[in-house]
XYZ file of C-alpha atoms in Angstrom:
430
model
C 97.695 113.351 118.098
C 99.109 116.607 119.433
C 100.075 115.447 122.918
C 103.693 116.390 122.354
C 102.768 119.864 121.165
C 100.412 120.460 124.073
C 103.048 119.261 126.512
C 105.493 121.811 125.211
C 102.919 124.569 125.607
C 101.835 123.529 129.115
C 105.420 123.393 130.370
C 106.015 126.931 129.170
C 108.194 126.052 126.201
C 106.154 128.096 123.767
C 107.801 126.975 120.573
C 107.140 128.532 117.214
C 104.609 125.908 116.175
C 102.763 126.067 119.512
C 102.447 129.802 119.069
C 101.123 129.279 115.569
C 98.631 126.636 116.708
C 97.129 128.940 119.329
C 97.273 132.139 117.331
C 96.870 131.032 113.733
C 94.095 133.543 113.070
C 96.512 136.390 113.769
C 99.079 135.234 111.239
C 99.812 137.669 108.456
C 97.561 137.349 105.439
C 100.394 138.464 103.206
C 101.848 134.980 102.793
C 103.485 134.331 99.464
C 101.501 133.110 96.470
C 103.415 129.861 96.689
C 102.256 129.178 100.260
C 98.676 129.954 99.233
C 98.956 127.521 96.334
C 100.083 124.774 98.685
C 97.241 125.548 101.100
C 94.702 125.378 98.295
C 95.869 121.901 97.339
C 94.096 120.435 100.407
C 96.925 117.931 100.751
C 97.943 119.296 104.135
C 95.416 119.566 106.941
C 94.874 122.703 108.997
C 97.538 121.893 111.587
C 100.121 121.091 108.904
C 99.357 124.387 107.199
C 99.839 126.187 110.529
C 103.236 124.561 110.800
C 104.125 125.768 107.298
C 102.930 129.302 107.986
C 104.865 129.491 111.247
C 108.008 128.194 109.582
C 107.578 130.672 106.735
C 107.352 133.478 109.286
C 110.655 132.401 110.805
C 112.211 132.163 107.341
C 110.985 135.663 106.442
C 112.337 137.242 109.632
C 115.409 135.239 110.646
C 116.774 133.750 107.428
C 115.888 135.425 104.130
C 117.074 138.926 105.131
C 120.582 137.522 105.659
C 121.077 134.897 102.971
C 123.110 137.182 100.703
C 125.642 137.651 103.517
C 125.829 133.906 104.110
C 126.244 133.227 100.404
C 129.194 135.618 100.287
C 130.744 134.069 103.403
C 130.251 130.487 102.219
C 128.778 129.549 105.612
C 125.428 129.865 107.342
C 125.053 130.212 111.150
C 123.838 126.660 111.650
C 123.931 126.693 115.435
C 121.845 129.855 115.741
C 119.262 128.890 113.129
C 118.927 125.282 114.290
C 118.462 126.463 117.865
C 115.570 128.658 116.737
C 114.029 125.728 114.883
C 114.647 123.431 117.845
C 112.897 125.803 120.214
C 109.914 125.645 117.888
C 109.867 121.836 117.896
C 110.687 121.784 114.193
C 113.780 119.563 114.306
C 112.046 116.516 115.730
C 108.652 116.509 114.074
C 108.598 112.744 113.496
C 111.153 111.869 116.171
C 110.255 110.023 119.426
C 108.614 112.130 122.137
C 110.836 110.663 124.860
C 113.863 112.270 123.198
C 112.236 115.664 122.686
C 110.468 115.031 119.393
C 106.821 115.568 118.537
C 106.136 111.975 117.465
C 103.983 112.987 114.486
C 103.668 111.216 111.157
C 105.836 111.996 108.151
C 103.240 114.205 106.500
C 104.069 116.891 109.068
C 107.752 116.571 108.192
C 106.822 116.800 104.510
C 104.997 120.062 105.208
C 108.144 121.374 106.884
C 110.467 120.205 104.098
C 108.303 121.902 101.496
C 108.159 125.137 103.491
C 111.959 125.198 103.838
C 112.064 125.586 100.067
C 110.977 129.178 100.683
C 114.508 130.024 101.821
C 116.034 132.191 99.103
C 119.343 130.343 99.362
C 118.804 126.597 98.832
C 122.165 125.918 100.488
C 120.676 126.884 103.853
C 117.650 124.656 103.326
C 120.019 121.838 102.370
C 121.958 122.301 105.599
C 118.788 122.124 107.671
C 117.585 119.094 105.718
C 120.917 117.364 106.241
C 120.346 117.700 109.973
C 116.708 116.549 110.032
C 116.315 114.174 107.071
C 119.776 112.859 106.281
C 121.854 112.454 109.449
C 119.236 111.538 112.065
C 116.438 109.304 110.642
C 118.383 106.039 111.044
C 119.427 107.035 114.537
C 115.818 107.749 115.533
C 114.596 104.489 114.036
C 117.332 102.016 114.959
C 119.571 103.641 117.579
C 119.969 102.461 121.155
C 118.699 104.499 124.069
C 122.284 105.589 124.732
C 122.971 107.022 121.266
C 119.531 108.591 121.116
C 120.095 110.444 124.384
C 123.686 111.311 123.525
C 123.189 112.412 119.912
C 119.523 112.488 118.863
C 118.052 114.440 121.784
C 120.472 117.408 121.501
C 119.972 117.374 117.711
C 116.217 117.687 118.200
C 116.620 120.563 120.643
C 119.010 122.358 118.294
C 121.897 122.286 120.745
C 124.151 120.514 118.244
C 124.540 120.315 114.467
C 124.627 116.954 112.679
C 126.072 115.772 109.379
C 126.181 112.494 107.444
C 129.431 110.889 106.319
C 128.910 108.493 103.415
C 130.519 109.817 100.213
C 134.218 109.324 99.561
C 136.515 110.219 96.647
C 135.961 106.741 95.193
C 132.481 106.061 96.520
C 129.712 108.528 95.821
C 126.656 106.893 94.321
C 128.330 103.484 94.774
C 127.815 103.301 98.540
C 128.955 99.668 98.715
C 132.459 100.800 97.726
C 133.032 102.871 100.889
C 136.606 102.279 102.092
C 136.696 104.004 105.506
C 137.263 101.394 108.233
C 136.628 100.991 111.937
C 138.517 98.214 113.699
C 137.752 96.949 117.177
C 140.150 97.653 120.023
C 138.640 96.598 123.327
C 135.400 98.519 123.793
C 136.364 101.097 121.186
C 136.419 101.541 117.426
C 139.498 102.967 115.705
C 138.469 104.796 112.516
C 140.668 105.532 109.507
C 139.683 106.909 106.131
C 138.346 109.893 104.251
C 134.955 111.456 103.529
C 134.106 114.015 100.847
C 131.172 116.298 99.933
C 130.037 116.445 103.566
C 127.245 118.987 104.086
C 127.519 120.898 107.401
C 131.084 119.589 107.816
C 132.483 122.774 109.332
C 129.491 123.481 111.553
C 128.732 119.933 112.691
C 129.212 118.720 116.257
C 128.754 115.060 115.326
C 128.613 112.860 112.264
C 126.568 109.788 111.424
C 129.413 107.932 109.744
C 129.184 104.908 107.444
C 132.250 102.688 107.859
C 133.403 99.139 107.232
C 133.450 97.326 110.573
C 134.378 93.915 109.152
C 135.856 92.324 106.027
C 132.694 90.543 104.926
C 130.517 91.143 101.851
C 130.192 94.893 101.080
C 126.457 94.947 101.824
C 126.914 93.231 105.186
C 130.159 94.660 106.579
C 129.156 98.267 107.195
C 127.892 100.096 110.271
C 126.627 103.580 111.021
C 128.592 105.135 113.880
C 127.962 108.397 115.762
C 131.255 110.294 115.846
C 131.785 113.579 117.774
C 133.587 115.964 115.412
C 135.997 117.208 118.080
C 137.446 113.729 118.571
C 141.248 113.726 118.163
C 142.344 112.515 114.739
C 139.562 114.198 112.752
C 140.981 116.686 110.252
C 138.797 119.064 108.239
C 141.162 119.840 105.424
C 139.131 121.752 102.885
C 136.086 124.001 102.629
C 135.005 123.035 99.129
C 134.523 125.896 96.653
C 131.330 124.888 94.840
C 129.476 126.111 91.759
C 126.282 126.550 93.765
C 124.856 126.021 97.242
C 127.441 128.613 98.266
C 126.061 129.174 101.774
C 126.333 125.467 102.578
C 129.646 124.554 104.190
C 130.781 121.434 102.373
C 133.937 119.736 103.537
C 136.578 117.119 102.981
C 137.426 115.175 106.142
C 140.195 112.744 107.083
C 140.054 110.254 109.964
C 143.383 109.199 111.447
C 143.212 106.668 114.274
C 139.988 108.249 115.554
C 138.841 106.473 118.713
C 135.141 106.324 119.663
C 133.197 103.928 121.907
C 131.805 100.890 120.088
C 128.491 101.635 121.789
C 128.200 104.569 119.356
C 127.190 102.104 116.617
C 123.630 102.755 115.436
C 121.493 99.631 115.785
C 123.131 96.339 114.854
C 126.721 96.152 113.719
C 126.897 95.217 110.041
C 123.460 96.640 109.238
C 124.750 100.094 108.275
C 124.308 99.641 104.529
C 120.691 98.566 104.997
C 119.994 101.425 107.417
C 121.512 103.907 104.976
C 119.426 102.623 102.074
C 116.299 103.094 104.188
C 117.489 106.530 105.251
C 118.022 107.471 101.592
C 114.287 107.168 100.884
C 113.451 109.938 103.347
C 116.356 112.017 102.065
C 115.133 111.732 98.477
C 111.580 112.673 99.377
C 112.875 115.644 101.368
C 114.994 116.800 98.424
C 112.016 116.491 96.085
C 109.698 118.361 98.451
C 112.334 121.040 98.861
C 112.427 121.605 95.108
C 108.790 122.690 94.796
C 108.978 126.202 96.199
C 112.240 127.197 94.488
C 110.774 126.116 91.148
C 107.613 128.084 91.855
C 109.631 131.123 92.890
C 111.709 130.875 89.738
C 108.602 130.814 87.549
C 106.772 133.547 89.473
C 109.727 135.950 89.535
C 110.204 135.359 85.815
C 106.548 136.180 85.211
C 106.893 139.375 87.251
C 110.075 140.409 85.448
C 108.838 139.719 81.918
C 105.599 141.528 82.691
C 107.521 144.686 83.636
C 110.353 144.398 81.120
C 109.523 146.122 77.842
C 110.918 145.160 74.445
C 109.767 146.359 71.052
C 107.110 148.500 72.690
C 105.375 145.851 74.796
C 105.971 143.611 77.843
C 108.118 140.579 77.145
C 105.415 138.436 78.683
C 103.110 139.302 75.783
C 105.283 137.123 73.574
C 103.303 133.944 73.067
C 106.334 131.700 73.295
C 107.192 133.078 76.737
C 103.781 132.782 78.358
C 103.153 129.404 76.748
C 106.534 128.153 77.970
C 105.891 129.394 81.512
C 102.517 127.657 81.456
C 104.245 124.425 80.413
C 106.760 124.730 83.236
C 104.043 125.399 85.801
C 102.205 122.310 84.584
C 105.347 120.227 85.021
C 105.808 121.506 88.581
C 102.230 120.564 89.434
C 102.788 117.075 88.022
C 105.876 116.753 90.205
C 103.892 117.928 93.217
C 101.245 115.258 92.640
C 103.879 112.532 92.342
C 105.591 113.657 95.545
C 102.338 113.901 97.494
C 101.432 110.388 96.380
C 104.802 109.113 97.622
C 104.326 110.879 100.970
C 100.865 109.392 101.446
C 102.145 105.888 100.752
C 105.141 106.401 103.042
C 102.849 107.526 105.869
C 100.752 104.413 105.249
C 103.822 102.244 105.759
C 104.249 101.205 102.137
C 107.581 100.707 100.396
C 108.150 103.890 98.388
C 111.555 103.036 96.941
C 110.315 103.331 93.361
C 108.186 106.427 93.896
C 110.878 108.199 95.925
C 113.386 107.443 93.159
C 110.967 108.763 90.544
C 110.381 111.918 92.593
C 114.096 112.516 92.967
C 114.709 111.889 89.260
C 111.903 114.190 88.142
C 112.820 116.923 90.639
C 116.415 116.947 89.405
C 115.456 116.981 85.741
C 112.811 119.651 86.225
C 115.168 121.791 88.300
C 117.468 121.956 85.311
C 114.667 122.588 82.812
C 112.850 125.303 84.761
C 115.890 127.293 85.828
C 117.505 127.166 82.393
C 114.311 128.261 80.609
C 113.616 131.044 83.088
C 117.176 132.352 83.096
C 117.000 132.666 79.307
C 113.929 134.885 79.659
C 115.857 137.246 81.948
C 118.440 137.858 79.244
C 121.577 139.618 80.481
C 120.145 140.116 83.969
C 119.854 136.372 84.324
C 123.597 136.079 83.867
C 124.311 138.243 86.901
C 124.426 137.392 90.594
C 121.872 140.090 91.310
C 118.744 138.024 90.734
C 117.347 134.900 92.376
C 116.967 132.981 89.127
C 120.736 132.847 88.588
C 121.268 131.496 92.116
C 118.593 128.859 91.576
C 120.157 127.955 88.222
C 123.427 127.160 90.017
C 122.027 125.701 93.231
C 119.312 123.412 91.919
C 121.730 121.790 89.477
C 122.873 119.711 92.444
C 119.477 117.977 92.614
C 120.479 115.727 89.705
C 123.694 114.748 91.512
C 123.382 114.816 95.307
C 121.468 112.149 97.214
C 121.910 109.728 94.327
C 122.545 110.835 90.756
C 119.853 110.676 88.078
C 121.511 107.586 86.665
C 121.280 105.812 90.036
C 117.584 106.676 90.256
C 117.066 105.262 86.775
C 118.884 102.063 87.744
C 116.690 101.647 90.824
C 113.541 102.209 88.786
C 114.704 99.763 86.098
C 115.503 97.143 88.728
C 112.069 97.458 90.307
C 110.490 97.258 86.862
C 112.328 93.973 86.348
C 114.328 95.106 83.346
C 117.779 95.910 84.716
C 120.320 93.654 82.964
C 122.260 91.257 85.176
C 126.037 91.584 84.892
C 127.389 88.787 82.756
C 129.731 86.382 84.505
C 133.222 86.490 83.090
C 134.313 83.189 81.620
C 137.059 81.327 83.413
C 140.076 80.598 81.302
């Protein structure tokens, strides 16, 4: 099972996880309460817990001390952080060994996605997740040897930053309505169009781009294409000023007669919509897994604050409404965790998890709003400042009900799979 890991160690590339695997007994025993709670769940085996602990160590030393600076700047140093993760083998956990990955099952990636939630700026975790779980899964699964060596391998090593280009001004949740085109010209594709809400846009070296490569039916005319971001004709026109996820560089991009080799198409031409729908399932599980730790942190920091904060001669936490409400929220988070873990297990077993992944994404988004709003209220005036984590989580986690498929899209998918989604009525011909 761990051939890839052992190979890295033997060849002298002592990545972060290898170090953790050999020296796990020397890891600090001062891990956060949230990490301990995950370990006690027995969902992850010993090696997966080592991976989480090693990743948490990197987060504590190389990321969390600097997130306030990155939030203020509106950018995170993607190249530096991804290189650190790449050196530790953490960018290709499930990716093919022949391209630098570890070739492990998705449960190891789930352990990583959950641990990334420990970053105290969810925008950074989102940027990392965009690289590992949004831009590259289809490439790893369906790409040719050429595109894997050209784009996947350097993404796994952390030498380049990846982004996904799907959303457009008129096509967010409605992926079939994408208007960006790529026409054939000899052995090349000529791309024209616009993409919006692109995570990692300003840091990315290449994009996995969804475009129309023919004029056929909308579900059969699209392809995923690997596009180097320095290609002439690509214009990054706007660093979007967002409510939350401030450290994530989100961009608007125009493509004007952008020429790339047709061999950059991922898999079969015309299968891009299908590949993207498959890729969405991993993205939605990653988003759901990434919600667990922030929600736990929000609850725990609220407990700590209300225990210390005095009002009317006693700690706020002594108020029955407050400690009952926090107990309710913790129960909801544990229910979400169980649903997500069930989806991960079924995904690892090769089952179709479209419904469960949609339910996870829906519940994570709804609970993100409920937990952060309730906790912020308990902080009173302090919760309305930028000085505390709960206010950042209140802004950042609001995206979970929008990005990666809005709540309403998740509900439509669930209704369809339950067999109760109404069929559009055919307009009568006059």
